Coordinates of C-alpha atoms in Angstrom, one line a residue:
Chain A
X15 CA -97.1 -51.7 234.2
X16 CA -95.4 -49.6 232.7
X17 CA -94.4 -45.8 233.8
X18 CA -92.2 -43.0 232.3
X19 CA -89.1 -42.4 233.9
X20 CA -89.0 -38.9 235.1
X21 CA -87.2 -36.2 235.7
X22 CA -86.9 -36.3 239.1
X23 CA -86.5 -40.1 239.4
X24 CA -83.3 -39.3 237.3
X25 CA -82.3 -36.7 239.5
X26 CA -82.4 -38.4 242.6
X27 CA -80.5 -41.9 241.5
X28 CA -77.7 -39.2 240.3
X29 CA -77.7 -37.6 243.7
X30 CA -78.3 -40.7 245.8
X31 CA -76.6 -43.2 244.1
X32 CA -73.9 -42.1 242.1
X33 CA -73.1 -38.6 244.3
X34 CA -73.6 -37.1 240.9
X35 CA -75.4 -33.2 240.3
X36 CA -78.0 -32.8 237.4
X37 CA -79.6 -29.8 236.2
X38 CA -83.5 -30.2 235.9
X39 CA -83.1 -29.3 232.2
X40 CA -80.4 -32.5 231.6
X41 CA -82.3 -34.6 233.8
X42 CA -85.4 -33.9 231.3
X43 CA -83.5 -35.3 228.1
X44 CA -81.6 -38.2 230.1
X45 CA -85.1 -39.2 231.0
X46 CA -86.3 -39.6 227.8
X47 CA -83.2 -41.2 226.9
X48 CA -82.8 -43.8 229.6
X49 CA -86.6 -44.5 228.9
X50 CA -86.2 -45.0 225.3
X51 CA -83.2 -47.2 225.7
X52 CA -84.1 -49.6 228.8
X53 CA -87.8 -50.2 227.2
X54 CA -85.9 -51.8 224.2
X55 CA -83.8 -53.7 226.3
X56 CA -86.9 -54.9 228.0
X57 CA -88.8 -55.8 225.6
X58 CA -86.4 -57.4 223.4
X59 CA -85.3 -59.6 226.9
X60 CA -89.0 -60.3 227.3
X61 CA -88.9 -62.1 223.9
X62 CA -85.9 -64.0 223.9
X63 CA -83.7 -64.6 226.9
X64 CA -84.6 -67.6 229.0
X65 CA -82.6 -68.6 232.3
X66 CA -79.4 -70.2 230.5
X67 CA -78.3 -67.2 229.5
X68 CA -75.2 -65.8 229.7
X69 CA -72.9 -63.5 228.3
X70 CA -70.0 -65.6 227.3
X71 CA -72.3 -67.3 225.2
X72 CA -71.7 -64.9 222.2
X73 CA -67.9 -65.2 222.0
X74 CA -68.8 -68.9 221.8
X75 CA -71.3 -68.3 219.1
X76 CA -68.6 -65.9 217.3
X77 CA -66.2 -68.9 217.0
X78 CA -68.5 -71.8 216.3
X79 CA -70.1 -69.9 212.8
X80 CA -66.6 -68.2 212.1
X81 CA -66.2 -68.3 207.9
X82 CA -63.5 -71.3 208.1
X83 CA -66.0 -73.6 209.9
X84 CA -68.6 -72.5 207.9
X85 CA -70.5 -75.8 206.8
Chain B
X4 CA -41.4 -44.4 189.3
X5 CA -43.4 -41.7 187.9
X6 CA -45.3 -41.5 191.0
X7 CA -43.9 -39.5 193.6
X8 CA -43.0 -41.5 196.9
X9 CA -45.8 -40.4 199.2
X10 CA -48.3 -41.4 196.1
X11 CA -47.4 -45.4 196.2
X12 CA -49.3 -47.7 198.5
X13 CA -47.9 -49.3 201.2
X14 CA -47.9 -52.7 199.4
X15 CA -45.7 -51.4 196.5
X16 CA -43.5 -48.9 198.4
X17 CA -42.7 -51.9 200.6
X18 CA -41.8 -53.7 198.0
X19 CA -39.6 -50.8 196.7
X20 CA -37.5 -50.8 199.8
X21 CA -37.3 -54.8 199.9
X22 CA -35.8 -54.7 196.8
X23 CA -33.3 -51.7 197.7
X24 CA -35.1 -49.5 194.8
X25 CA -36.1 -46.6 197.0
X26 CA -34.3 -46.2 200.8
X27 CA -36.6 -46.0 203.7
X28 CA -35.4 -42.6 204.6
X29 CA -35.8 -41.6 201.3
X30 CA -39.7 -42.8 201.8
X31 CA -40.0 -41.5 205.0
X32 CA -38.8 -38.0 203.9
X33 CA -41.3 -37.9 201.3
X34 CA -44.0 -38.5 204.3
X35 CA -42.6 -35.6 206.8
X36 CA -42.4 -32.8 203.8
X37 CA -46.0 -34.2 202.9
X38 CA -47.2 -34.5 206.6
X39 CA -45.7 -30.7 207.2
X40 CA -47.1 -29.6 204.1
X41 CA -50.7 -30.7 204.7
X42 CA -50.7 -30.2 208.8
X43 CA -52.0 -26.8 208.7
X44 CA -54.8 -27.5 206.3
X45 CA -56.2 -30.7 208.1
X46 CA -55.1 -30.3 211.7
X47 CA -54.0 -34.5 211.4
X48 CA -51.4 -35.0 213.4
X49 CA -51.3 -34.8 217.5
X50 CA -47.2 -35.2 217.4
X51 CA -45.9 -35.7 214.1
X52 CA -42.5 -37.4 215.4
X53 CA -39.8 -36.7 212.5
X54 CA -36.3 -37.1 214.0
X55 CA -37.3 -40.5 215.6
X56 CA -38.5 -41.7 212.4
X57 CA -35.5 -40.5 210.2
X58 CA -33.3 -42.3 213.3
X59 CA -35.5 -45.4 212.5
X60 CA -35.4 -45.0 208.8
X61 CA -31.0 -45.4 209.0
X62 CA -31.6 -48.6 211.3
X63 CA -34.2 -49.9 208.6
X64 CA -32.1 -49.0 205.8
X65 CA -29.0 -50.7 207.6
X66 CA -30.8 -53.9 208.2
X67 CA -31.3 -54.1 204.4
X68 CA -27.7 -53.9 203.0
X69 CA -26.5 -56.6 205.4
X70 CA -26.4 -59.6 203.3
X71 CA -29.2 -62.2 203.7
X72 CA -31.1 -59.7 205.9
X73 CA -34.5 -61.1 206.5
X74 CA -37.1 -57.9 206.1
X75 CA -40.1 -58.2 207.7
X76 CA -43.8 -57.5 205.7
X77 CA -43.6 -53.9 206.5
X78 CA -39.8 -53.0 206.8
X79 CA -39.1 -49.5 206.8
X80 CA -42.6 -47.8 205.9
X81 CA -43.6 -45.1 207.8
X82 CA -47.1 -45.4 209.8
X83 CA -48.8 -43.1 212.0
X84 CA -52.0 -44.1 214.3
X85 CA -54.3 -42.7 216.3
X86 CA -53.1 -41.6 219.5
X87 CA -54.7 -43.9 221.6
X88 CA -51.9 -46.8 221.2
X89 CA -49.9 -47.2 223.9
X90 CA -45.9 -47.0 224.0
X91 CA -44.4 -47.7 227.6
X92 CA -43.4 -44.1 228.6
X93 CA -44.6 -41.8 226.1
X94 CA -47.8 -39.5 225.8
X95 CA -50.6 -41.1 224.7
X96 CA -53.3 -38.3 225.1
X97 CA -56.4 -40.1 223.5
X98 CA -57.3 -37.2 221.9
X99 CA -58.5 -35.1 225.5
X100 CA -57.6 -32.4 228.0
X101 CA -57.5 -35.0 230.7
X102 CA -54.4 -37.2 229.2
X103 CA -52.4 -34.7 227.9
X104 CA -50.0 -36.0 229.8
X105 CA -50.4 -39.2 230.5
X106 CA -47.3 -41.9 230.0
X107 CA -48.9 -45.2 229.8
X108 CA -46.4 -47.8 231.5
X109 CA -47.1 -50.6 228.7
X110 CA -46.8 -50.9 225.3
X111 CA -49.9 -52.1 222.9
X112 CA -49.7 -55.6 221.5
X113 CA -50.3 -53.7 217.9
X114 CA -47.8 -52.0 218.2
X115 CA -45.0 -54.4 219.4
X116 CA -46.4 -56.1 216.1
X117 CA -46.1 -53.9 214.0
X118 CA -42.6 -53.1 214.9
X119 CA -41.5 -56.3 214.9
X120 CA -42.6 -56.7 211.3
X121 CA -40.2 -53.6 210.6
X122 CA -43.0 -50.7 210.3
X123 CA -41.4 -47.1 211.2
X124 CA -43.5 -44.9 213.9
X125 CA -44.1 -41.6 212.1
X126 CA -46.6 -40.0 214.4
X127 CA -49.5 -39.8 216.8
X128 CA -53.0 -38.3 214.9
X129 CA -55.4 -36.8 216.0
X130 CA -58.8 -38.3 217.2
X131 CA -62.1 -37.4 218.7
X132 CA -62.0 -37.1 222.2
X133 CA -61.5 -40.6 224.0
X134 CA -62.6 -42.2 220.7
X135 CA -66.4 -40.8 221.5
X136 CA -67.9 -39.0 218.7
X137 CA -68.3 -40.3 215.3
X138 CA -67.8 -36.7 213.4
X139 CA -64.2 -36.0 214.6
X140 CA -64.5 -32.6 216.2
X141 CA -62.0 -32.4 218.6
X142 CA -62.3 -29.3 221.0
X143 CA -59.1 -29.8 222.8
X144 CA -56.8 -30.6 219.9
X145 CA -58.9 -28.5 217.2
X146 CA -60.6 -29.9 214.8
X147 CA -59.8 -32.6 212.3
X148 CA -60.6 -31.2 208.8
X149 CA -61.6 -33.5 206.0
X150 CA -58.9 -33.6 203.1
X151 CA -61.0 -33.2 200.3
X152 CA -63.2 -29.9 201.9
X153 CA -61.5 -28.3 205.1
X154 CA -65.0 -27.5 205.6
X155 CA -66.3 -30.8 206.2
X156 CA -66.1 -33.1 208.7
X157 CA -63.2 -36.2 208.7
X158 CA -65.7 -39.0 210.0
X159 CA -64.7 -40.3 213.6
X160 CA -63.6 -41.0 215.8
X161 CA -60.4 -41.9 213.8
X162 CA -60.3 -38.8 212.3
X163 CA -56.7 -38.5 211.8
X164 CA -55.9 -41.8 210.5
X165 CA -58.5 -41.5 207.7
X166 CA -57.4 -37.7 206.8
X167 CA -53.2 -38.6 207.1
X168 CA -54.3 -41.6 204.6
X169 CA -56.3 -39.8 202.4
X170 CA -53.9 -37.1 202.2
X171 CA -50.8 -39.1 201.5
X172 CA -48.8 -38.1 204.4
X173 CA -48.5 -42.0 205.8
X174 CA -48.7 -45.2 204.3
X175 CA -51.3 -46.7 206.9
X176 CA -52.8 -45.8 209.7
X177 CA -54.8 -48.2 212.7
X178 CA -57.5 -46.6 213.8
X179 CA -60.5 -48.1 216.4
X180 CA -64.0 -49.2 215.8
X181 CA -66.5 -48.8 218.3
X182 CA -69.8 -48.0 216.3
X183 CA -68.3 -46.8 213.5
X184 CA -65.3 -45.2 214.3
X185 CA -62.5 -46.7 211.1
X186 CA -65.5 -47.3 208.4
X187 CA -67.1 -43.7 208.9
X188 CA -63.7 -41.7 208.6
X189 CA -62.5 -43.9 206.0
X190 CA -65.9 -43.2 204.0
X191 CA -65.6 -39.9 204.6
X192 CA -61.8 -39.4 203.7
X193 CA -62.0 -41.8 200.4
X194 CA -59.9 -44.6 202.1
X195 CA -60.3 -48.3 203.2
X196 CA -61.2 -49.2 206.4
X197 CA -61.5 -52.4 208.2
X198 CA -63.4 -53.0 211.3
X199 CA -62.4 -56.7 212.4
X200 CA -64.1 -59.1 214.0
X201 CA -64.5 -58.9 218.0
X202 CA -61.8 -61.2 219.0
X203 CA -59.8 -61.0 216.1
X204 CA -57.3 -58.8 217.1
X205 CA -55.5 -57.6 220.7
X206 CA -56.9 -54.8 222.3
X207 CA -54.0 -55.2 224.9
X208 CA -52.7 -51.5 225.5
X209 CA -55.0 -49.2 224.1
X210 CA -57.5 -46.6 225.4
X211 CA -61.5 -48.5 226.4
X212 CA -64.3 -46.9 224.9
X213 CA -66.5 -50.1 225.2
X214 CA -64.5 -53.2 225.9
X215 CA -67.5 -55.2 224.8
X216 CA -67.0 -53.2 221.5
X217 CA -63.8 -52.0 221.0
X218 CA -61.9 -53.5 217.6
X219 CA -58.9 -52.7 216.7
X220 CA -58.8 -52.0 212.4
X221 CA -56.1 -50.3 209.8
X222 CA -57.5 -47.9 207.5
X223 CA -55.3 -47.6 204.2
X224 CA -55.4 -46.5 200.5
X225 CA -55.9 -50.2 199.0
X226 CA -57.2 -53.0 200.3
X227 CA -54.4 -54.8 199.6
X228 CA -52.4 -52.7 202.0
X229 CA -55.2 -53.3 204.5
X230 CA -55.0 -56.8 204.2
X231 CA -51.1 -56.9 204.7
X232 CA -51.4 -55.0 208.1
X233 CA -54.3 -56.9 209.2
X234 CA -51.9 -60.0 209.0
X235 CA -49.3 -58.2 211.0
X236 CA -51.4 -57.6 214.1
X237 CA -54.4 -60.4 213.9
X238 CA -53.7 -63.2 215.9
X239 CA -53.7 -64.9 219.7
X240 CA -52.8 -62.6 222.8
X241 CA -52.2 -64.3 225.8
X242 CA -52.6 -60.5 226.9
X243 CA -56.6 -60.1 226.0
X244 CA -58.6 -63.1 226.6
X245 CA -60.8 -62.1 224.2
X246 CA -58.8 -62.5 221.7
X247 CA -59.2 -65.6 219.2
X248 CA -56.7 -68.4 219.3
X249 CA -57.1 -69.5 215.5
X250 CA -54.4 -69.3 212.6
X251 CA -54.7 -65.9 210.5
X252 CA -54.9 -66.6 207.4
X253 CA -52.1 -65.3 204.3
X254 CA -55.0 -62.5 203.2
X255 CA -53.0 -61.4 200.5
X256 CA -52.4 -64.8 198.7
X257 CA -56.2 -65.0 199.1
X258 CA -56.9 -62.1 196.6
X259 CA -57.4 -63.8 193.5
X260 CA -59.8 -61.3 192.0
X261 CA -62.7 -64.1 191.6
X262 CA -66.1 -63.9 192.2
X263 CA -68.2 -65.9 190.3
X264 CA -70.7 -67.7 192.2
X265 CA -70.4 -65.3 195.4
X266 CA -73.5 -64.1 196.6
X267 CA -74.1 -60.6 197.8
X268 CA -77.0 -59.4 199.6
X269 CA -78.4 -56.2 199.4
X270 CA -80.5 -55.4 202.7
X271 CA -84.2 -54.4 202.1
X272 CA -84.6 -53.0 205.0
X273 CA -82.8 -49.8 206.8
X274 CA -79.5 -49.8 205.6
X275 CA -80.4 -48.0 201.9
X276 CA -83.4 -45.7 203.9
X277 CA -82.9 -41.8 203.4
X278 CA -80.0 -41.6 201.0
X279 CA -79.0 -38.8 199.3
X280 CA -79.2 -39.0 195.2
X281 CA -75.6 -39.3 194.5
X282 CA -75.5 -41.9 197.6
X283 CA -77.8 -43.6 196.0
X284 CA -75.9 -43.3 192.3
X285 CA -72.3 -44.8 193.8
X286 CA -74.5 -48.0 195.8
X287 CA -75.9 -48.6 192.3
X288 CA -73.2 -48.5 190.5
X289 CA -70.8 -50.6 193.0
X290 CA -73.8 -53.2 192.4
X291 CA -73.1 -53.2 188.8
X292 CA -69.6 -53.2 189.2
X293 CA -70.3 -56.8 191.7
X294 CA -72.5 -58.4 188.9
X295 CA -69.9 -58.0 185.9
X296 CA -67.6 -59.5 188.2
X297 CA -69.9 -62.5 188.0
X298 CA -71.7 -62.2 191.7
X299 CA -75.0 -62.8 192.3
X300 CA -76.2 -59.8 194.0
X301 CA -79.2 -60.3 196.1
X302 CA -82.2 -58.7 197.8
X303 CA -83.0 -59.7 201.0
X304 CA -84.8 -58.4 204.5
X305 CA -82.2 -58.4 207.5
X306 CA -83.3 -58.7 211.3
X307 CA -84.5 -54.8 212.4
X308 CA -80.8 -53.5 213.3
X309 CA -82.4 -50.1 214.7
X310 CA -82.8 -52.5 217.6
X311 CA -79.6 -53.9 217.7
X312 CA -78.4 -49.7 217.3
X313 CA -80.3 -49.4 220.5
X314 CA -78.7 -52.0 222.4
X315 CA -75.2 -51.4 221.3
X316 CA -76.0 -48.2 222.6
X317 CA -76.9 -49.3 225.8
X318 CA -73.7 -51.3 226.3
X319 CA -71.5 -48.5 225.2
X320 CA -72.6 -46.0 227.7
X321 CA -72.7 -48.2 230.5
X322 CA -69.1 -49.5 230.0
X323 CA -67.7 -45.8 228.9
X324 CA -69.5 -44.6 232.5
X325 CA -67.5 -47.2 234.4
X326 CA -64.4 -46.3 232.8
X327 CA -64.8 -42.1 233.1
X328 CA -66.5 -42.5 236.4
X329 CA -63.7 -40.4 238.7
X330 CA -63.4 -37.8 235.8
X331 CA -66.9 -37.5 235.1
X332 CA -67.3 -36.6 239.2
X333 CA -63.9 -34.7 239.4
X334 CA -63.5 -32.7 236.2
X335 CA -67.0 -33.2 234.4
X336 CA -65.7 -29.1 232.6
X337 CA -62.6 -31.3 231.0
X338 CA -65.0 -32.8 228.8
X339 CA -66.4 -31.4 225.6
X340 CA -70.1 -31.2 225.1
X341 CA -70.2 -34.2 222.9
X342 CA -68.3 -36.7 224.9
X343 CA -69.9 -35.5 228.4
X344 CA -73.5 -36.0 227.0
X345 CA -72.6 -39.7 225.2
X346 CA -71.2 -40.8 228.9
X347 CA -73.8 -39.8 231.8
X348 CA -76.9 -41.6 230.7
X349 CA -74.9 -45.2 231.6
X350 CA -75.2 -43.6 235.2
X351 CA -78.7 -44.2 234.7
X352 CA -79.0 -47.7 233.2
X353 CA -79.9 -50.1 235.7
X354 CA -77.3 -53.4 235.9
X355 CA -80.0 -55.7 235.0
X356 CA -80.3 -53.9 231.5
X357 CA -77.1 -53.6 231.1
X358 CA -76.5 -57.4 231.5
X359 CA -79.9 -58.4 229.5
X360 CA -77.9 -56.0 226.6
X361 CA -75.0 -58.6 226.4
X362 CA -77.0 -61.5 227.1
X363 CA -79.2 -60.6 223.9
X364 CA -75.9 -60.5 221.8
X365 CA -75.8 -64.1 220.6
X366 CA -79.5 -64.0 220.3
X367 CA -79.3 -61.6 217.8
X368 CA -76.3 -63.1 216.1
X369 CA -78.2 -66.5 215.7
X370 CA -80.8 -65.1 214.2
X371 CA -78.5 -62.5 211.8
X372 CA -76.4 -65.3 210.4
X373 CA -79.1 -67.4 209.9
X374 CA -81.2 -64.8 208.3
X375 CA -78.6 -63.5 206.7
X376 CA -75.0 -65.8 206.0
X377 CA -77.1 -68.5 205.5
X378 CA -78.4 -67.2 202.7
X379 CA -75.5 -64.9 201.5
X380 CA -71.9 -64.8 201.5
X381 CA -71.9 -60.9 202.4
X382 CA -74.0 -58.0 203.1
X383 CA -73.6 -54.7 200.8
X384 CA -74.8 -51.3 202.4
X385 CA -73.5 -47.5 202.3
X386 CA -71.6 -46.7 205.3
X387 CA -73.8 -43.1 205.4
X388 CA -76.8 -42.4 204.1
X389 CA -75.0 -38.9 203.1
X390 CA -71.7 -37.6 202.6
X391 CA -69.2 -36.1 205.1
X392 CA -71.9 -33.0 206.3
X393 CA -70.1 -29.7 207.2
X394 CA -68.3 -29.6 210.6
X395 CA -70.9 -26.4 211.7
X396 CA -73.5 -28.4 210.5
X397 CA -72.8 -31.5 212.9
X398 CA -71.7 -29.0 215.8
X399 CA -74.4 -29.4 218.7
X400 CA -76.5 -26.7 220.0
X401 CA -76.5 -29.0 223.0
X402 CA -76.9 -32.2 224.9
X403 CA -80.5 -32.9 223.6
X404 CA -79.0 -32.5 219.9
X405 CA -75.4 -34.7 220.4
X406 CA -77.8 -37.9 219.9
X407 CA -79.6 -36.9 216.9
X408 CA -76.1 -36.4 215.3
X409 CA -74.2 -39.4 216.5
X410 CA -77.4 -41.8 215.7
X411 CA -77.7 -40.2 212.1
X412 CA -74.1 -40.6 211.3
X413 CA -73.7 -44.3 212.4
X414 CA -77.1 -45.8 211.9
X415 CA -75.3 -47.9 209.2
X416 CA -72.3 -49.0 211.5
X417 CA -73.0 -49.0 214.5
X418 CA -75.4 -52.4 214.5
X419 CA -72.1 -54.4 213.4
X420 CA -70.3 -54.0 216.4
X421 CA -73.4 -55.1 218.4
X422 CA -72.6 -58.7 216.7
X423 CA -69.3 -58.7 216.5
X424 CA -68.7 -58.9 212.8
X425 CA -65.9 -57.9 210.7
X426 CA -67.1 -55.1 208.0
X427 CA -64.7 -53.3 205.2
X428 CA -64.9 -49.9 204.1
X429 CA -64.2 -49.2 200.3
X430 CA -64.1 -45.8 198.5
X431 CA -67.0 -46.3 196.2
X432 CA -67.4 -42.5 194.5
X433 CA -67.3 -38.9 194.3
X434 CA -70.8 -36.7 195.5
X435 CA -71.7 -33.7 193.2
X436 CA -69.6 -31.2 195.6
X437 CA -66.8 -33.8 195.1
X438 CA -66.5 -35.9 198.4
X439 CA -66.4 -39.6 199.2
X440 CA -68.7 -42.7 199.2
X441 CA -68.0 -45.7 200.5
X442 CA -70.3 -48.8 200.7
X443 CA -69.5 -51.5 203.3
X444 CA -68.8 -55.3 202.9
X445 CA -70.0 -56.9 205.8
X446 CA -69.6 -61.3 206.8
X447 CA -69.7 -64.0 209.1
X448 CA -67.1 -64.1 212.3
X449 CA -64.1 -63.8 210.9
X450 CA -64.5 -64.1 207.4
X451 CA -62.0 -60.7 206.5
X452 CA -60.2 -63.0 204.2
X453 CA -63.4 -63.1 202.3
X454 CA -64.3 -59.3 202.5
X455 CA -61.0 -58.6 201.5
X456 CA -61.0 -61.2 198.0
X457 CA -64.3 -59.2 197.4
X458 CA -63.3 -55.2 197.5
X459 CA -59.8 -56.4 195.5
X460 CA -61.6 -57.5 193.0
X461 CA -63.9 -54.2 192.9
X462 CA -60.8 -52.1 193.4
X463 CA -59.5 -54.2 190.3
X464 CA -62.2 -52.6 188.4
X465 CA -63.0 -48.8 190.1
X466 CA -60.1 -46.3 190.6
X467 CA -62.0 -44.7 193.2
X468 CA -59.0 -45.7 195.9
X469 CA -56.6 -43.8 193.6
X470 CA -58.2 -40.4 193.7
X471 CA -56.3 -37.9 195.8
X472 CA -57.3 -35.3 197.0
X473 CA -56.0 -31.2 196.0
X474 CA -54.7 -29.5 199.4

């Protein structure tokens, strides 16, 4: 499944959830936007995270291949 | 000298007043007549603060005649940064309507650094709105204009501290890196800009644009220089949590100007896509530059950073809608069109997304250093695909167009902050109509020390860094 996000859908979470006012015209091009962006999150989640992960984890990662312990 | 005093780098003007050849109000002088002189052309400076850094200049110069003085690494050289840095009580107006005001009650890490090492505080510079466009328009403060065409646009969102540089009105300048923010205005000015590593340095006392994000970098004429005030403020902060509790290393004595056997990688994919011809011209010739050096320079494919654009993206907005979320409801008209449109679609991102965004971070990191630093020391790219466009040409027509500007301008930088690597700026060329071009050194965590050795030994070679511009 997987539908656009529209307009009005944008309009309404603005309104209802955030007590936030957008024009029809905005709400159009955030749409598309929010669409673009969360199906790339999706799909990229869908191939590689698993349930141990976490965000800390990259900090972690950071350090441990930082160039002075670089084997 | 047969330079005059605003023309030395910050290395060798140090050096000058350490050894009691020049005074540091003598040097400091030389930046305020500079600094006035260029001000109207390039719009720079936000508060250009000239008594208080005379006043500091006699206390720096007094500390020098005492016998036995101990100096520190940047005693009595003027430095001005982007306004964004905290000082307990005074303005700090992040480059917006909505702070023009606003006293911050602490002081930034940096900056209690880089007193403490004997630095003199020239100035606060201008900056694009609350460090949120990459072009440096500025509809508050007016426009940042780029020193080598008034026409063209400075790179942001440190605007000012790559124009001051460039120009020769300051010796140094830290600026902030977000997706691009010190590399693209030090491309676009003809100076050198570092964006550390996440973690290497305090972002204690400074304005958010993405605390996931945010890096803290100096933007100067040499990369020597760089490397001396990356020294300063690297380091351990009790302050930020984020912050990396390793030893900095001496990055200076670590310039040796060798490269044999250092293997650079040039990315086959993205990074060289749609360059202009003379773009195209300085890469090639940087390359050469590498290989008579006695690097190996390398082709190879890198893991599809488009999507790592995308999901820096999606963290960006999503934190910078947290952090503007009383302004965005109260006083959405304070906001220029470019800011206003780069914040509201966070309001839209679910959580979940959000959080799968930063879980995905040390995916992608695995599989970039293994891809990549496993197989080369550094990664060689343009900063833009283009030089510095026109400031009417990179005005938008309106929300719908902000994207298409901001993703055209930092397709190249952006993908770094998503993992957290350190990447250097270096002037790299002039364009036909006689702007900038900078390539990019990019490495593993924390490996400035080697991106530094690298563009020292280029700027050994080039004398693109020396180039100043007419104003």
């Amino acid at each position: 499944m997987n539908e656009k996000v529209t307009a009005e859908l944008i309009r309404g979470q603005g309104a209802q959830l955030r007590r936030l006012a957008i024009e029809e015209s905005r709400a159009r091009e955030l749409a598309a936007d929010v669409e673009r962006m969360n199906n790339a999150v999706i799909d990229a989640a869908d191939e590689r995270l698993d349930f141990n992960d976490e965000p800390a984890r990259f900090a972690a990662l950071l350090a441990d291949t930082r160039e002075a312990g670089k084997k | 000298m047969s330079r005059a005093l605003h023309q030395l780098s910050l290395t060798e003007v140090a050096e000058a007043i350490r050894r009691k050849k020049v005074s540091s109000v003598e040097v400091t002088q030389a930046c305020i007549e500079q600094a006035q002189r260029v001000q109207p052309k390039i719009n720079c400076f936000i508060a250009l603060e000239a008594e208080q850094a005379l006043k500091a200049a006699r206390k720096a110069d007094q500390a020098v005649r005492k016998r036995g003085a101990k100096t520190g690494p940047l005693h009595g050289v003027p430095l001005a940064h982007k306004d964004m840095y905290y000082r307990a009580g005074k303005v700090s107006t992040c480059g917006s309507k909505i702070l023009r005001d606003y006293r911050p009650k602490v002081t930034a890490t940096v900056v209690e650094r880089l007193e403490a090492a004997g630095a003199i505080w020239l100035g606060n510079l201008n900056m694009s709105e609350f460090a949120a466009n990459p072009t440096g328009h500025n509809d508050h403060w007016g426009h940042c204009r780029n020193p080598w065409n008034p026409d063209h646009i400075t790179g942001g969102s440190s605007s000012g501290s790559g124009a001051v540089v460039a120009a020769r009105a300051c010796y140094g300048s830290l600026g902030s890196d977000t997706g691009g923010s010190v590399r693209l205005p030090a491309a676009a000015c003809g100076v050198v800009g570092l964006k550390s590593t996440h973690g290497l340095v305090s972002r204690y006392g400074l304005l958010l644009r993405s605390w996931s994000q945010d890096t803290v970098g100096p933007l100067t004429r040499t990369v020597r220089d760089c490397a001396r005030i990356t020294r300063v403020i690297a380091g351990a902060d009790p302050r930020d949590p984020s912050c990396a509790t390793f030893a900095v290393p001496d990055y200076e004595r670590g310039l040796t100007g060798k490269l044999k056997g250092l293997k650079i990688g040039l990315p086959a994919n993205h990074y060289y896509e749609g360059l202009t011809p003379d773009v195209a011209q300085a890469m090639k010739q940087s390359h050469a530059v590498f290989r008579s050096l006695g690097a190996r320079v390398i082709e190879l494919p890198v893991p599809d950073p488009a999507r790592m654009f995308l999901l820096s993206n999606i963290v960006s907005i999503s934190e910078a809608s947290v952090i503007h979320r009383k302004w965005m409801r109260e006083r959405p008209q304070d906001y220029s069109l470019y800011v206003r449109s780069r914040i509201e679609p966070g309001y839209h991102v679910p959580a979940t997304t959000y959080l799968e965004a930063l879980n995905l971070r040390a995916h992608y990191l695995a599989e970039f250093i293994s891809g990549v630093y496993d197989k080369v020391d550094l990664l060689h790219t343009p900063v833009m695909t283009m030089p510095a466009p026109t400031i009417a040409e990179t005005e938008p027509k309106g929300s719908g167009a902000v994207a298409e500007i901001v993703g055209r301008i930092t397709r190249n930088t952006r993908p770094t902050n998503y993992l957290g690597l350190p990447a250097l700026s270096v002037p790299a060329g002039l364009s036909g109509k006689g702007l900038p071009v900078a390539f990019q050194l990019m490495g593993r965590p924390f490996s400035e020390a080697l991106l530094f050795r690298a563009a020292d030994a280029y700027q050994r070679h080039t004398d693109w860094h020396t180039r100043i511009p007419h104003l």
